[in-house]
CSV table of C-alpha atoms in Angstrom, one decimal:
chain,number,residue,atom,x,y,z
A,1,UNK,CA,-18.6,6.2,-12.8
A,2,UNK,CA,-15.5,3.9,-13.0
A,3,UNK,CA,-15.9,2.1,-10.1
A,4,UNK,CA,-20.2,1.7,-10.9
A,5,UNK,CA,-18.5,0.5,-14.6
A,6,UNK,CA,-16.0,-2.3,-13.5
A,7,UNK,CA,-17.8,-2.9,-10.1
A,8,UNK,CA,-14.3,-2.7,-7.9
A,9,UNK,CA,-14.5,-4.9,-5.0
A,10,UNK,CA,-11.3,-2.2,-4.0
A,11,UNK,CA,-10.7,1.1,-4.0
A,12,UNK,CA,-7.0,1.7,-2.5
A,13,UNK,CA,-6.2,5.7,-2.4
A,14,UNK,CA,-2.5,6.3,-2.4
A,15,UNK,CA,0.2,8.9,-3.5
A,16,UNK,CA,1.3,11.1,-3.7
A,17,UNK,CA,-0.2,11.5,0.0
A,18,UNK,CA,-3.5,11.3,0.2
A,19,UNK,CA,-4.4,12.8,3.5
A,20,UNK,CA,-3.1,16.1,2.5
A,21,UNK,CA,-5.6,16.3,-0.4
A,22,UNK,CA,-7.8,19.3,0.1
A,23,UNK,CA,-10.6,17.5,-1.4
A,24,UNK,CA,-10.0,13.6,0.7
A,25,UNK,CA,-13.8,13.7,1.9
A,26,UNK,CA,-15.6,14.3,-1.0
A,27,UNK,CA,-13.7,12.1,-2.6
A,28,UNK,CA,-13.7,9.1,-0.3
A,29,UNK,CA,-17.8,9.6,-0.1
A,30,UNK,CA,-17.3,9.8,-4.4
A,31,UNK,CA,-16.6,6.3,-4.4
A,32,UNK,CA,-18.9,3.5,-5.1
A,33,UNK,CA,-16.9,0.1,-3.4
A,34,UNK,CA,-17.0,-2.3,-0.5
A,35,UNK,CA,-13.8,-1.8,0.6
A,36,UNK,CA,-12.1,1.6,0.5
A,37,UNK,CA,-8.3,1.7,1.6
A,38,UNK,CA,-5.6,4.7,2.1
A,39,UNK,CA,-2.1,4.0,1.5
A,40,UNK,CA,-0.8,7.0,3.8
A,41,UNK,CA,3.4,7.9,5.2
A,42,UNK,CA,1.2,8.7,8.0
A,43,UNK,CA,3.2,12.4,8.4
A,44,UNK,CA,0.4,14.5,8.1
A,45,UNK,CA,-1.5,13.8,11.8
A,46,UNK,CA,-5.3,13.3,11.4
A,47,UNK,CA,-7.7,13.1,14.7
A,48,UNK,CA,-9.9,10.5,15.4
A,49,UNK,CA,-12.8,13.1,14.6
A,50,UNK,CA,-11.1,13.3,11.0
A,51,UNK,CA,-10.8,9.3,10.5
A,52,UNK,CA,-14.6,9.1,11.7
A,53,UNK,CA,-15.6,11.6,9.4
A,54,UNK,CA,-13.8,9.3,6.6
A,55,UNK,CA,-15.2,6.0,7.9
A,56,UNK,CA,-18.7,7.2,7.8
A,57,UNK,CA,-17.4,8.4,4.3
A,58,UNK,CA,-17.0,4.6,3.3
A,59,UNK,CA,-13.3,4.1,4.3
A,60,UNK,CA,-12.9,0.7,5.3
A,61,UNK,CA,-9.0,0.6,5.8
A,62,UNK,CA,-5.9,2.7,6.8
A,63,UNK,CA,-2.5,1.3,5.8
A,64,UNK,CA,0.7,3.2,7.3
A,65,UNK,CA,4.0,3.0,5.4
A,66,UNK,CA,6.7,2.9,8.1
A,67,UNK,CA,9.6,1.5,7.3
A,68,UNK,CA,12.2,2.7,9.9
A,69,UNK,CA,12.4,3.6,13.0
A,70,UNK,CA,15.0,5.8,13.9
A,71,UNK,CA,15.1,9.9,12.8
A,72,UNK,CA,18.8,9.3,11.4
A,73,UNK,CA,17.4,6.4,8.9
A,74,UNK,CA,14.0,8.0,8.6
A,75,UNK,CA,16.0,10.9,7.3
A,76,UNK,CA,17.7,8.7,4.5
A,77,UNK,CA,15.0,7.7,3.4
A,78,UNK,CA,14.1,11.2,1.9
A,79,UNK,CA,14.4,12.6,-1.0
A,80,UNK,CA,14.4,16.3,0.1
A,81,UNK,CA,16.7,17.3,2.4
A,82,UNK,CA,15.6,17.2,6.4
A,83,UNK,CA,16.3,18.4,10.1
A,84,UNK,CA,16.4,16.0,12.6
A,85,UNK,CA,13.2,17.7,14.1
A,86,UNK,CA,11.7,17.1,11.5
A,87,UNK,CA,12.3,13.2,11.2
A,88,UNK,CA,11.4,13.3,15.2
A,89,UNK,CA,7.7,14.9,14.5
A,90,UNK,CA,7.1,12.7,11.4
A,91,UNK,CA,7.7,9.2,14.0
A,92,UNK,CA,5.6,11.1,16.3
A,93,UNK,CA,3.3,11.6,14.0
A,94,UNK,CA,3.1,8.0,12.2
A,95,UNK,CA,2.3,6.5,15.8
A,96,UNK,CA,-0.3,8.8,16.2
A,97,UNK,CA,-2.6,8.0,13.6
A,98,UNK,CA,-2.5,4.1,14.1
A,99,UNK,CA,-4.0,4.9,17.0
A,100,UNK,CA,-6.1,8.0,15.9
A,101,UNK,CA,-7.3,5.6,13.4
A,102,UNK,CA,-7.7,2.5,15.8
A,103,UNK,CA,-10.0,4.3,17.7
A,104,UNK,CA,-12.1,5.6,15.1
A,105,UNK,CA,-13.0,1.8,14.3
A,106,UNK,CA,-11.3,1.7,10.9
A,107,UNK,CA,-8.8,-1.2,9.9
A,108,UNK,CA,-5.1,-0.5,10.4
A,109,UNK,CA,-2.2,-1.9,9.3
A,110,UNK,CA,1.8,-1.0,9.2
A,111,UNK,CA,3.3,-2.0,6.0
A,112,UNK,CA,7.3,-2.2,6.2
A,113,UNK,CA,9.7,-3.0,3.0
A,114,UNK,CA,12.6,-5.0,4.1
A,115,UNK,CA,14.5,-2.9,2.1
A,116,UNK,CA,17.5,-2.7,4.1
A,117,UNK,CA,18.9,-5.4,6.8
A,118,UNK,CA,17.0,-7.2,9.3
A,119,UNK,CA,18.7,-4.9,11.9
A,120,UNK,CA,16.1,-2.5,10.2
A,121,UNK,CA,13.1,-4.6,10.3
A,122,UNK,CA,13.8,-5.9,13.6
A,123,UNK,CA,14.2,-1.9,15.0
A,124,UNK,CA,10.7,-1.2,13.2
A,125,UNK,CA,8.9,-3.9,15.1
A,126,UNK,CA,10.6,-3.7,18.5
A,127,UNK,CA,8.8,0.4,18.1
A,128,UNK,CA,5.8,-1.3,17.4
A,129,UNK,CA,4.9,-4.2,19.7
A,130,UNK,CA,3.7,-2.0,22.5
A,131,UNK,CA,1.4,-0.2,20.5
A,132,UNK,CA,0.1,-3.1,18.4
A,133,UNK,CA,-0.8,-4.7,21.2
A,134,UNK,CA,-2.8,-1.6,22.8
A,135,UNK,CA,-4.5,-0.7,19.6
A,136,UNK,CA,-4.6,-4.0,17.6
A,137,UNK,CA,-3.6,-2.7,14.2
A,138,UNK,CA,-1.6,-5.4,11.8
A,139,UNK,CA,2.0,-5.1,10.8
A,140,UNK,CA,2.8,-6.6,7.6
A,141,UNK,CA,6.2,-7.8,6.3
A,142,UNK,CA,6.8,-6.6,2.2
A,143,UNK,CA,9.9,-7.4,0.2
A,144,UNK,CA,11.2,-4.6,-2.0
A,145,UNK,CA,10.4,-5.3,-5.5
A,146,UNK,CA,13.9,-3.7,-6.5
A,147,UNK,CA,15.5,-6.3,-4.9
A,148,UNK,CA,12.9,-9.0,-4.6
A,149,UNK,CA,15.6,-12.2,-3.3
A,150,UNK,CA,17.4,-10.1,-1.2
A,151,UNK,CA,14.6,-8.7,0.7
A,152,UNK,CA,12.7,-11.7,1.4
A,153,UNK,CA,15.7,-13.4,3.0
A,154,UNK,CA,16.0,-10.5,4.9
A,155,UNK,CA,12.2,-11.3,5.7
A,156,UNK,CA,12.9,-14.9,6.6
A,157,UNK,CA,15.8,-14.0,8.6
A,158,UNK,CA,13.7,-11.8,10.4
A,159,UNK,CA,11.2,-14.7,11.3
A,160,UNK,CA,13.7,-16.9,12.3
A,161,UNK,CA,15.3,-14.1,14.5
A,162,UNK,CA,11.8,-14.0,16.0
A,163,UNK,CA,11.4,-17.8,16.4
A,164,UNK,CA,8.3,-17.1,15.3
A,165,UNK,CA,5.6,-20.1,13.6
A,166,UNK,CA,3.6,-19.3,10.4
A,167,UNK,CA,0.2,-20.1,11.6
A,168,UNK,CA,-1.7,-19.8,7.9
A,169,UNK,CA,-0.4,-18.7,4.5
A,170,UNK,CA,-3.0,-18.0,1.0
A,171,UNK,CA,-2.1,-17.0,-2.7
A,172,UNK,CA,-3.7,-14.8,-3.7
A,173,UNK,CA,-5.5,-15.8,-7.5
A,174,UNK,CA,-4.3,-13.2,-10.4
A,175,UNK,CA,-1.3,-12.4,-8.7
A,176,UNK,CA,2.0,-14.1,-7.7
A,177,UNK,CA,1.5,-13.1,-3.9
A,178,UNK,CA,1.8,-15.1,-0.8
A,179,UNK,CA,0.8,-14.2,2.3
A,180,UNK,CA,1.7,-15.9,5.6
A,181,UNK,CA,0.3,-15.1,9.2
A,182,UNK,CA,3.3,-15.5,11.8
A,183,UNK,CA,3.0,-15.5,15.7
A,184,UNK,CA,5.8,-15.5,18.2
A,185,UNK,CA,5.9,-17.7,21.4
A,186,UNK,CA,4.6,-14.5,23.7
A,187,UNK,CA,1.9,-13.9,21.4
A,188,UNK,CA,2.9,-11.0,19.2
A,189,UNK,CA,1.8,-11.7,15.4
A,190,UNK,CA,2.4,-9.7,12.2
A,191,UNK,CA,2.2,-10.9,8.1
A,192,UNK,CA,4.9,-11.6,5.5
A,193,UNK,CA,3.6,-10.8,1.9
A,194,UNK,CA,6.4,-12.1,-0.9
A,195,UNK,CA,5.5,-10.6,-4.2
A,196,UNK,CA,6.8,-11.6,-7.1
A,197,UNK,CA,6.5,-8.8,-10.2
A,198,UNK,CA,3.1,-9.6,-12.0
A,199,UNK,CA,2.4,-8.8,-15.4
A,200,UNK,CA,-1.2,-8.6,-16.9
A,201,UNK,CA,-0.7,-9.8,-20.5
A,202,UNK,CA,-3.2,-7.7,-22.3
A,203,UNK,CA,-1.2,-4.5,-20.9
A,204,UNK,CA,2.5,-6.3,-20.4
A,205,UNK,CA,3.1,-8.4,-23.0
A,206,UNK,CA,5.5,-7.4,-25.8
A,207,UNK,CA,6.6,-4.4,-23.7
A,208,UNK,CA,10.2,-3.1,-24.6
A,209,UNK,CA,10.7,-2.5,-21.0
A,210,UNK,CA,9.4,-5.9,-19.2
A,211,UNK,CA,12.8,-7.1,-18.5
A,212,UNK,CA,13.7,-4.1,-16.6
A,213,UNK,CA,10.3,-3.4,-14.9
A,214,UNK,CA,10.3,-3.7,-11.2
A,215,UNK,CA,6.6,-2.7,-10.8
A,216,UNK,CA,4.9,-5.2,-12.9
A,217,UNK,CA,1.5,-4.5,-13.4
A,218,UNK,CA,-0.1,-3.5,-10.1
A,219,UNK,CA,-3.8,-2.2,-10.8
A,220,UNK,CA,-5.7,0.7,-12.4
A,221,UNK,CA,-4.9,3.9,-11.2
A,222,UNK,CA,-6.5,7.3,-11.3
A,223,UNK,CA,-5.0,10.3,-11.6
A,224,UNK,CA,-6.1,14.4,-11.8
A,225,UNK,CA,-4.9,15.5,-15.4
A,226,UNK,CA,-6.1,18.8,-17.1
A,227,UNK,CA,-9.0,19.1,-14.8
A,228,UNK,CA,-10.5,15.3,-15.4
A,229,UNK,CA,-9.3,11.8,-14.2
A,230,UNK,CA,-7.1,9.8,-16.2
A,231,UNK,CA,-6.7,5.8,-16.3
A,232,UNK,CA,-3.5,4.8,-15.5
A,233,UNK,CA,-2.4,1.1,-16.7
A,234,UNK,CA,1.5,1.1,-16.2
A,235,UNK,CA,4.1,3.7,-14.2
A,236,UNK,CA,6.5,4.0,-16.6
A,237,UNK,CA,4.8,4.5,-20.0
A,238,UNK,CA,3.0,7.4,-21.0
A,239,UNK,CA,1.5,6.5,-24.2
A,240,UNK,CA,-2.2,6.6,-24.8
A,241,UNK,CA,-2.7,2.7,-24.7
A,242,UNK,CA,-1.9,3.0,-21.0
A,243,UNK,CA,-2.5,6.5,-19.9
A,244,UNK,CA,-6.0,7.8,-21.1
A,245,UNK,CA,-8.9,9.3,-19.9
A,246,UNK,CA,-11.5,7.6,-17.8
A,247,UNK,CA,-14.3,7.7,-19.9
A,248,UNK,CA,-12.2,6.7,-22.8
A,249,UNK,CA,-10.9,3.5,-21.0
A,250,UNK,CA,-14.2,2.9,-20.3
A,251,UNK,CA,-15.3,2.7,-24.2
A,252,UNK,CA,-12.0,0.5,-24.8
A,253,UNK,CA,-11.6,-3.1,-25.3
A,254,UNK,CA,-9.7,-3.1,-22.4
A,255,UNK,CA,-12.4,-2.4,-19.9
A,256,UNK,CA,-13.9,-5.7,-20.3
A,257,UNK,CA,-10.7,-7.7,-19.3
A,258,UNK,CA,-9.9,-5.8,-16.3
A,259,UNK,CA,-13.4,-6.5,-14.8
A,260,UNK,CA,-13.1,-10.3,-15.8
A,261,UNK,CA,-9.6,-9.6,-13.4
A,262,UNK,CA,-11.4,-7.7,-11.0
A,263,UNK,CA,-14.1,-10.3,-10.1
A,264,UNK,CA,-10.7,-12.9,-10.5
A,265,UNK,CA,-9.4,-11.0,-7.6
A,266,UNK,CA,-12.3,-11.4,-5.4
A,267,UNK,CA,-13.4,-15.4,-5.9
């Protein structure tokens, strides 16, 4: 398999939405890696039976995208058009699988993009801290890529609102992002991640779009295509150097350089 091939260290499952896949158990328990993440809008509620089930699977980690925490700006947020009961259930919902997922021993953490003001960022915690410190999931801090100075003063804004003390910070190697740990004076503690667009050369360089790409190269993604699973190398392109099948990739001269960036990724 691909993940036997490159030996992944990390297998993060994301969207579309993952938990709504008819076929999420078979293939979570597919999977050959340490560490097993979903990426999940947390909408679609899960028990703690149904995160067990996973976490005997091999899922290691849950991360929630919540980035508001209000129906009115959850609303904006979408592209289709919603009710208000609808933004109401979908809150309801988020907050229930942190802890659906806390208690079924997995690892949990809330990612938030600072993608607005830190009125917003500030609203998302304040929902939070009561439940973080019940269920013990992390909250993590990311700036929006589309506006990558903007959002992280918004983020450091938000830390000084906070009065809150970075306690540890890492790099991360392969990558241009830094992580700090941040803890308040009564104890409440959440990360700041500021990433920086990152662009693999064998796959980025002499790209016609580079200067306009907000994504940068972000990892190897699989995808469903005509009944078999495609490698994915960039977003926005669609040509066969970066979209092909996996066996394919496999055979390619590329395959060697992304496991030289994989085991990179883990020293």
């Amino acid at each position: 398999s691909l993940t036997d091939n490159l030996q992944l260290g990390r297998v993060m499952l994301t969207g579309g939405e993952p938990t709504i896949h008819p076929n999420l158990r078979e293939i979570v328990g597919a999977i050959n890696s340490p560490m097993i993440s979903i990426t999940t809008n947390g909408i679609h509620p899960l028990s703690v039976g149904d995160w067990i089930a996973l976490r005997d699977l091999g899922l290691k980690k849950v991360i929630v995208s919540i980035h508001d925490a209000t129906p009115q700006s959850f609303i904006q947020l979408e592209t289709r058009q919603r009710h208000f009961g609808w933004a109401v259930q979908a809150l309801d919902s988020q907050k229930y699988n942190l802890v659906s997922a806390s208690e079924a021993g997995l690892q949990v953490r809330v990612n938030t993009v600072a993608y607005g003001s830190q009125d917003q960022v500030l609203k998302v915690l304040d929902a939070l801290e009561n439940l973080q410190r019940k269920h013990k999931f992390q909250i993590r801090l990311l700036n929006d890529l589309s506006d990558i100075q903007k959002s992280q003063q918004i983020i450091r804004d938000v830390c000084a609102a906070l009065d809150a003390e970075e306690v540890s910070s890492e790099r991360r190697a392969g990558s241009s992002n830094a992580i700090g740990i941040w803890r308040t004076k009564f104890g409440f503690e959440f990360s700041t991640k500021m990433a920086f667009r990152y662009f693999f050369d064998p796959i980025c360089n002499g790209c016609p779009i580079k200067t306009k790409c907000h994504e940068g190269f972000y990892g190897i993604r699989l995808e469903r295509r005509s009944n078999d699973y495609w490698v994915r190398l960039c977003i926005y392109k669609h040509t066969p150097e970066v979209l092909m099948p996996w066996r394919e990739f496999l055979q390619s001269e590329l395959a060697p350089q992304f496991k030289n960036l994989c085991e990179e990724d883990q020293s």
